[in-house]
CSV table of C-alpha atoms in Angstrom, one decimal:
chain,number,residue,atom,x,y,z
H,9,UNK,CA,-51.1,-194.4,101.2
H,10,UNK,CA,-49.2,-191.7,99.4
H,11,UNK,CA,-49.8,-188.0,100.0
H,12,UNK,CA,-50.2,-186.1,96.8
H,13,UNK,CA,-47.7,-183.2,96.2
H,14,UNK,CA,-49.3,-180.2,94.6
H,15,UNK,CA,-48.0,-177.9,91.9
H,16,UNK,CA,-46.0,-174.9,93.1
H,17,UNK,CA,-47.3,-172.3,90.6
H,18,UNK,CA,-50.8,-173.5,90.2
H,19,UNK,CA,-52.0,-175.2,93.4
H,20,UNK,CA,-54.9,-177.6,92.9
H,21,UNK,CA,-57.9,-178.2,95.1
H,22,UNK,CA,-59.3,-181.7,95.8
H,23,UNK,CA,-63.1,-181.6,95.6
H,24,UNK,CA,-65.3,-183.9,97.5
H,25,UNK,CA,-68.4,-184.0,95.2
H,26,UNK,CA,-68.6,-183.3,91.5
H,27,UNK,CA,-71.7,-183.8,89.3
H,28,UNK,CA,-70.9,-185.7,86.1
H,29,UNK,CA,-72.6,-188.0,83.7
H,30,UNK,CA,-73.2,-191.6,84.8
H,31,UNK,CA,-70.0,-193.5,83.8
H,32,UNK,CA,-69.9,-197.1,82.6
H,33,UNK,CA,-70.3,-199.7,85.3
H,34,UNK,CA,-66.7,-201.0,85.5
H,35,UNK,CA,-65.0,-201.9,88.6
H,36,UNK,CA,-62.3,-204.5,89.6
H,37,UNK,CA,-60.6,-205.0,93.0
H,38,UNK,CA,-61.3,-201.5,94.1
H,39,UNK,CA,-60.2,-199.8,90.9
H,40,UNK,CA,-62.1,-196.7,89.9
H,41,UNK,CA,-64.9,-196.8,87.3
H,42,UNK,CA,-64.2,-195.1,84.0
H,43,UNK,CA,-64.9,-191.4,84.2
H,44,UNK,CA,-64.5,-191.3,88.0
H,45,UNK,CA,-60.7,-190.7,88.3
H,46,UNK,CA,-61.4,-188.0,90.9
H,47,UNK,CA,-62.8,-190.6,93.4
H,48,UNK,CA,-59.4,-192.2,93.9
H,49,UNK,CA,-57.4,-191.2,96.9
H,50,UNK,CA,-54.6,-188.7,96.2
H,51,UNK,CA,-56.0,-187.8,92.8
H,52,UNK,CA,-55.7,-184.0,92.3
H,53,UNK,CA,-58.6,-182.1,90.8
H,54,UNK,CA,-58.1,-178.7,89.1
H,55,UNK,CA,-60.4,-176.2,87.5
H,56,UNK,CA,-59.8,-178.1,84.2
H,57,UNK,CA,-60.3,-181.6,85.4
H,58,UNK,CA,-64.0,-182.1,84.6
H,59,UNK,CA,-63.8,-180.5,81.2
H,60,UNK,CA,-60.8,-182.7,80.3
H,61,UNK,CA,-62.6,-185.7,81.7
H,62,UNK,CA,-65.7,-185.0,79.6
H,63,UNK,CA,-63.6,-184.7,76.4
H,64,UNK,CA,-61.8,-188.0,77.4
H,65,UNK,CA,-65.1,-189.8,77.7
H,66,UNK,CA,-66.3,-188.5,74.4
H,67,UNK,CA,-63.1,-189.9,72.7
H,68,UNK,CA,-63.3,-193.3,74.5
H,69,UNK,CA,-67.0,-193.8,75.0
H,70,UNK,CA,-66.3,-194.9,78.6
H,71,UNK,CA,-64.1,-197.8,77.5
H,72,UNK,CA,-61.2,-199.0,79.6
H,73,UNK,CA,-57.8,-198.2,78.1
H,74,UNK,CA,-54.6,-199.8,79.5
H,75,UNK,CA,-51.1,-200.1,78.1
H,76,UNK,CA,-48.0,-202.3,78.4
H,77,UNK,CA,-45.1,-199.9,78.1
H,78,UNK,CA,-41.8,-201.9,78.0
H,79,UNK,CA,-38.4,-200.3,77.2
H,80,UNK,CA,-37.0,-202.1,74.0
H,81,UNK,CA,-33.6,-202.6,75.5
H,82,UNK,CA,-33.6,-206.2,76.7
H,83,UNK,CA,-35.2,-209.6,76.8
H,84,UNK,CA,-38.4,-209.8,78.8
H,85,UNK,CA,-38.5,-212.1,81.8
H,86,UNK,CA,-41.3,-213.8,83.9
H,87,UNK,CA,-41.9,-210.5,85.8
H,88,UNK,CA,-42.9,-208.9,82.6
H,89,UNK,CA,-45.3,-211.8,82.0
H,90,UNK,CA,-47.2,-210.7,85.1
H,91,UNK,CA,-47.3,-207.1,83.8
H,92,UNK,CA,-48.6,-208.2,80.4
H,93,UNK,CA,-51.3,-210.3,82.0
H,94,UNK,CA,-52.4,-207.6,84.3
H,95,UNK,CA,-52.6,-204.9,81.7
H,96,UNK,CA,-54.0,-206.9,78.8
H,97,UNK,CA,-56.1,-209.1,81.1
H,98,UNK,CA,-57.7,-206.2,83.0
H,99,UNK,CA,-58.7,-204.5,79.7
H,100,UNK,CA,-60.0,-207.8,78.2
H,101,UNK,CA,-62.1,-208.6,81.3
H,102,UNK,CA,-63.8,-205.2,81.0
H,103,UNK,CA,-64.2,-205.3,77.2
H,104,UNK,CA,-61.6,-202.6,76.9
H,105,UNK,CA,-58.4,-202.2,74.9
H,106,UNK,CA,-54.7,-202.4,75.7
H,107,UNK,CA,-51.9,-200.6,73.8
H,108,UNK,CA,-48.4,-202.0,73.4
H,109,UNK,CA,-46.3,-198.9,73.7
H,110,UNK,CA,-42.5,-199.1,73.3
H,111,UNK,CA,-40.9,-196.7,75.7
H,112,UNK,CA,-38.1,-195.9,73.2
H,113,UNK,CA,-36.5,-192.8,74.8
H,114,UNK,CA,-33.0,-194.1,75.3
H,115,UNK,CA,-31.5,-194.8,71.9
H,116,UNK,CA,-28.2,-196.0,73.4
H,117,UNK,CA,-29.6,-199.4,74.3
H,118,UNK,CA,-32.5,-200.0,71.9
H,119,UNK,CA,-32.3,-202.7,69.1
H,120,UNK,CA,-34.7,-204.1,66.6
H,121,UNK,CA,-34.4,-207.6,68.1
H,122,UNK,CA,-35.9,-206.3,71.4
H,123,UNK,CA,-38.9,-204.7,69.6
H,124,UNK,CA,-39.6,-208.0,67.9
H,125,UNK,CA,-39.1,-210.3,70.9
H,126,UNK,CA,-41.5,-208.1,73.0
H,127,UNK,CA,-44.3,-208.4,70.5
H,128,UNK,CA,-43.6,-212.2,70.2
H,129,UNK,CA,-43.9,-212.5,74.0
H,130,UNK,CA,-47.2,-210.6,74.1
H,131,UNK,CA,-48.6,-212.8,71.3
H,132,UNK,CA,-47.3,-216.0,72.8
H,133,UNK,CA,-49.2,-215.2,76.0
H,134,UNK,CA,-52.4,-215.0,73.9
H,135,UNK,CA,-52.9,-211.3,73.6
H,136,UNK,CA,-53.1,-209.0,70.6
H,137,UNK,CA,-52.4,-205.2,71.1
H,138,UNK,CA,-55.2,-202.8,70.2
H,139,UNK,CA,-52.5,-200.6,68.8
H,140,UNK,CA,-48.7,-200.7,68.7
H,141,UNK,CA,-47.3,-197.3,69.6
H,142,UNK,CA,-44.0,-195.7,70.5
H,143,UNK,CA,-43.1,-192.9,72.8
H,144,UNK,CA,-41.1,-191.5,69.9
H,145,UNK,CA,-44.4,-191.0,68.0
H,146,UNK,CA,-44.9,-188.1,70.3
H,147,UNK,CA,-41.4,-186.5,70.3
H,148,UNK,CA,-42.6,-183.2,68.8
H,149,UNK,CA,-45.7,-182.9,71.0
H,150,UNK,CA,-43.5,-183.7,74.1
H,151,UNK,CA,-41.0,-181.0,73.0
H,152,UNK,CA,-43.8,-178.4,72.5
H,153,UNK,CA,-45.2,-179.2,76.0
H,154,UNK,CA,-41.8,-178.8,77.5
H,155,UNK,CA,-41.5,-175.3,76.0
H,156,UNK,CA,-45.0,-174.6,77.5
H,157,UNK,CA,-43.7,-175.9,80.9
H,158,UNK,CA,-40.8,-173.5,80.8
H,159,UNK,CA,-43.0,-170.6,79.8
H,160,UNK,CA,-45.3,-171.2,82.7
H,161,UNK,CA,-42.3,-171.1,85.1
H,162,UNK,CA,-42.5,-174.8,86.0
H,163,UNK,CA,-39.2,-175.9,84.3
H,164,UNK,CA,-35.7,-174.6,83.8
H,165,UNK,CA,-32.4,-175.4,82.1
H,166,UNK,CA,-29.8,-176.6,84.6
H,167,UNK,CA,-26.1,-177.1,84.3
H,168,UNK,CA,-25.5,-179.3,87.3
H,169,UNK,CA,-23.7,-182.6,86.5
H,170,UNK,CA,-25.3,-186.0,87.0
H,171,UNK,CA,-23.1,-186.6,90.0
H,172,UNK,CA,-24.2,-183.3,91.6
H,173,UNK,CA,-27.9,-184.3,91.2
H,174,UNK,CA,-27.4,-187.8,92.7
H,175,UNK,CA,-28.9,-188.8,96.1
H,176,UNK,CA,-31.4,-186.9,98.3
H,177,UNK,CA,-29.2,-184.4,100.2
H,178,UNK,CA,-28.7,-182.4,97.0
H,179,UNK,CA,-28.1,-178.7,96.9
H,180,UNK,CA,-30.8,-176.7,95.0
H,181,UNK,CA,-29.8,-175.8,91.6
H,182,UNK,CA,-28.3,-172.3,91.3
H,183,UNK,CA,-30.1,-172.0,88.0
H,184,UNK,CA,-33.6,-172.8,89.4
H,185,UNK,CA,-34.7,-169.2,89.3
H,186,UNK,CA,-33.1,-168.1,86.1
H,187,UNK,CA,-35.3,-166.0,83.8
H,188,UNK,CA,-37.9,-167.8,81.8
H,189,UNK,CA,-36.8,-166.3,78.5
H,190,UNK,CA,-33.3,-167.5,79.2
H,191,UNK,CA,-34.4,-171.1,79.8
H,192,UNK,CA,-36.5,-171.0,76.6
H,193,UNK,CA,-33.5,-169.9,74.5
H,194,UNK,CA,-31.1,-172.4,76.2
H,195,UNK,CA,-33.6,-175.3,75.7
H,196,UNK,CA,-33.6,-174.4,72.0
H,197,UNK,CA,-29.8,-174.4,72.1
H,198,UNK,CA,-29.9,-177.9,73.6
H,199,UNK,CA,-32.2,-179.1,70.8
H,200,UNK,CA,-29.9,-177.5,68.2
H,201,UNK,CA,-26.8,-179.3,69.5
H,202,UNK,CA,-25.0,-176.4,71.0
H,203,UNK,CA,-24.2,-178.2,74.3
H,204,UNK,CA,-22.0,-181.2,74.9
H,205,UNK,CA,-23.6,-184.2,76.6
H,206,UNK,CA,-24.0,-183.7,80.3
H,207,UNK,CA,-23.6,-180.0,80.1
H,208,UNK,CA,-27.3,-179.1,80.3
H,209,UNK,CA,-30.6,-180.7,81.3
H,210,UNK,CA,-34.2,-179.5,81.5
H,211,UNK,CA,-35.6,-180.0,85.0
H,212,UNK,CA,-39.2,-179.8,86.3
H,213,UNK,CA,-40.0,-177.8,89.4
H,214,UNK,CA,-41.7,-180.5,91.5
H,215,UNK,CA,-40.8,-183.0,94.3
H,216,UNK,CA,-41.2,-186.8,94.2
H,217,UNK,CA,-42.7,-188.6,97.2
H,218,UNK,CA,-39.3,-189.8,98.2
H,219,UNK,CA,-38.1,-186.2,98.5
H,220,UNK,CA,-36.2,-186.0,95.3
H,221,UNK,CA,-36.4,-182.5,94.0
H,222,UNK,CA,-36.7,-181.2,90.4
H,223,UNK,CA,-36.4,-184.5,88.3
H,224,UNK,CA,-34.9,-184.2,84.9
H,225,UNK,CA,-37.3,-183.9,81.9
H,226,UNK,CA,-34.8,-183.8,79.0
H,227,UNK,CA,-31.1,-184.7,78.6
H,228,UNK,CA,-28.7,-184.5,75.7
H,229,UNK,CA,-27.6,-187.7,73.8
H,230,UNK,CA,-25.8,-187.6,70.5
H,231,UNK,CA,-27.0,-191.0,69.5
H,232,UNK,CA,-29.1,-191.9,66.5
H,233,UNK,CA,-32.5,-193.1,67.4
H,234,UNK,CA,-33.9,-196.4,66.1
H,235,UNK,CA,-36.9,-194.7,64.5
H,236,UNK,CA,-36.2,-191.0,64.2
H,237,UNK,CA,-32.5,-191.2,63.2
H,238,UNK,CA,-30.6,-187.9,63.9
H,239,UNK,CA,-33.6,-185.7,64.0
H,240,UNK,CA,-33.2,-185.2,67.8
H,241,UNK,CA,-30.3,-184.9,70.2
H,242,UNK,CA,-32.4,-184.3,73.2
H,243,UNK,CA,-34.5,-187.1,74.6
H,244,UNK,CA,-37.2,-187.0,77.3
H,245,UNK,CA,-36.9,-189.1,80.5
H,246,UNK,CA,-39.4,-191.6,82.0
H,247,UNK,CA,-40.6,-189.0,84.6
H,248,UNK,CA,-41.6,-186.6,81.8
H,249,UNK,CA,-42.7,-189.0,79.0
H,250,UNK,CA,-44.7,-191.7,80.7
H,251,UNK,CA,-47.7,-189.7,82.1
H,252,UNK,CA,-48.0,-187.6,79.0
H,253,UNK,CA,-48.0,-190.6,76.6
H,254,UNK,CA,-50.6,-192.2,78.9
H,255,UNK,CA,-52.7,-189.0,78.5
H,256,UNK,CA,-52.3,-188.9,74.7
H,257,UNK,CA,-53.6,-192.5,74.5
H,258,UNK,CA,-56.5,-191.8,76.9
H,259,UNK,CA,-55.3,-194.4,79.4
H,260,UNK,CA,-57.9,-195.0,82.1
H,261,UNK,CA,-55.9,-197.2,84.4
H,262,UNK,CA,-52.1,-196.7,84.4
H,263,UNK,CA,-51.0,-200.0,86.0
H,264,UNK,CA,-47.4,-200.3,87.2
H,265,UNK,CA,-45.3,-202.0,89.8
H,266,UNK,CA,-44.7,-200.6,93.3
H,267,UNK,CA,-41.2,-199.1,92.6
H,268,UNK,CA,-43.0,-196.4,90.5
H,269,UNK,CA,-45.2,-195.3,93.5
H,270,UNK,CA,-42.8,-192.5,94.3
H,271,UNK,CA,-43.4,-191.2,90.8
H,272,UNK,CA,-47.1,-190.8,91.3
H,273,UNK,CA,-47.0,-187.2,92.5
H,274,UNK,CA,-44.9,-186.0,89.5
H,275,UNK,CA,-47.3,-188.0,87.2
H,276,UNK,CA,-50.3,-186.1,88.5
H,277,UNK,CA,-48.5,-182.8,88.8
H,278,UNK,CA,-47.2,-182.8,85.2
H,279,UNK,CA,-50.6,-183.7,83.6
H,280,UNK,CA,-52.3,-181.0,85.7
H,281,UNK,CA,-49.8,-178.2,85.3
H,282,UNK,CA,-49.9,-178.7,81.5
H,283,UNK,CA,-53.7,-179.0,81.5
H,284,UNK,CA,-53.8,-182.5,80.0
H,285,UNK,CA,-56.2,-185.3,80.7
H,286,UNK,CA,-54.8,-187.1,83.8
H,287,UNK,CA,-55.2,-190.9,84.1
H,288,UNK,CA,-55.0,-192.7,87.5
H,289,UNK,CA,-51.9,-194.5,88.4
H,290,UNK,CA,-52.3,-197.8,90.3
H,291,UNK,CA,-49.4,-199.9,91.6
H,292,UNK,CA,-49.2,-203.6,92.2
H,293,UNK,CA,-46.5,-205.8,93.7
H,294,UNK,CA,-43.5,-207.0,91.6
H,295,UNK,CA,-43.2,-210.7,90.9
H,296,UNK,CA,-40.0,-212.0,92.5
H,297,UNK,CA,-38.9,-215.7,92.3
H,298,UNK,CA,-36.0,-217.2,94.1
H,299,UNK,CA,-33.1,-219.0,92.4
H,300,UNK,CA,-33.8,-217.4,89.0
H,301,UNK,CA,-32.8,-214.2,87.2
H,302,UNK,CA,-35.2,-211.3,87.2
H,303,UNK,CA,-33.1,-208.7,85.5
H,304,UNK,CA,-33.1,-207.7,81.8
H,305,UNK,CA,-29.5,-206.5,82.1
H,306,UNK,CA,-28.3,-209.8,83.6
H,307,UNK,CA,-30.3,-211.9,81.1
H,308,UNK,CA,-28.8,-209.9,78.2
H,309,UNK,CA,-25.3,-210.4,79.6
H,310,UNK,CA,-25.9,-214.2,79.8
H,311,UNK,CA,-27.2,-214.3,76.2
H,312,UNK,CA,-24.2,-212.2,75.0
H,313,UNK,CA,-21.7,-214.4,76.8
H,314,UNK,CA,-23.3,-217.6,75.5
H,315,UNK,CA,-23.3,-216.2,72.0
H,316,UNK,CA,-19.6,-215.4,72.3
H,317,UNK,CA,-18.8,-218.8,73.6
H,318,UNK,CA,-20.7,-220.4,70.6
H,319,UNK,CA,-18.7,-218.3,68.2
H,320,UNK,CA,-15.5,-219.2,69.9
H,321,UNK,CA,-16.3,-222.9,69.7
H,322,UNK,CA,-17.3,-222.6,66.0
H,323,UNK,CA,-14.0,-220.8,65.4
H,324,UNK,CA,-12.0,-223.6,67.0
H,325,UNK,CA,-13.9,-226.2,64.9
H,326,UNK,CA,-13.1,-224.4,61.7
């Protein structure tokens, strides 16, 4: 079990009993029922939780919402088939809905062929997404919430390099306590292209379960985005984007593999500190199979090498 980390500026209190309307009778393998997020171990309840939960139930009618959120940067493998079946299958078995959300926050590696192949795979497995969405749909909302996070004193602009932030025995950022107004202005400068790549990031004032302090929320990338073009030169990270997009889509059960367990505390912290509806994150074991490749990066390399060899052979024939 994982002990929940609490927000520094706005400590939350876990309540034992809360009176609420009777939720829909949905349960599966120990999962919480819709509307009863607060009954799960480690879930953090704040003064805003029950109001946000009531609004969430009004929008969803108590229906289960899940999502399959792949990065469109490679070919899916059999491990993704498990994730597809768990997310779509759980929603289907409870008469709920499942979103296909492309987590398109890294424009350097995203290509149209990956968007297409992911949807083809979902359909091939027999599922139809309730809606097809993109993290980039929310770029403006995510930016506005980042400004709110700075103004509440829970984020700051940092100039440590990527190498200086690597590992776990990392020195605290000398910019962690810089004035709020200064970080607001510097974040605007980041958005307006006044820094080179790697010269500034936006970091959140929280600690992951593994002990990693102040994960990055935004970084600079001067790369055109597949959908938004050159509109943005700052892009949100997984740690910042994932939980908020889950919240925007009223996800009831955020189902992910075990390697994301150490992100659970930042997931809950961020939703709560920004006063957003907070889903529940559940983890399941990864699918590993011997004597086969379970890496998008390696599969892509094999495909690229095979394509090159085919082109070379064709060139020789001509």
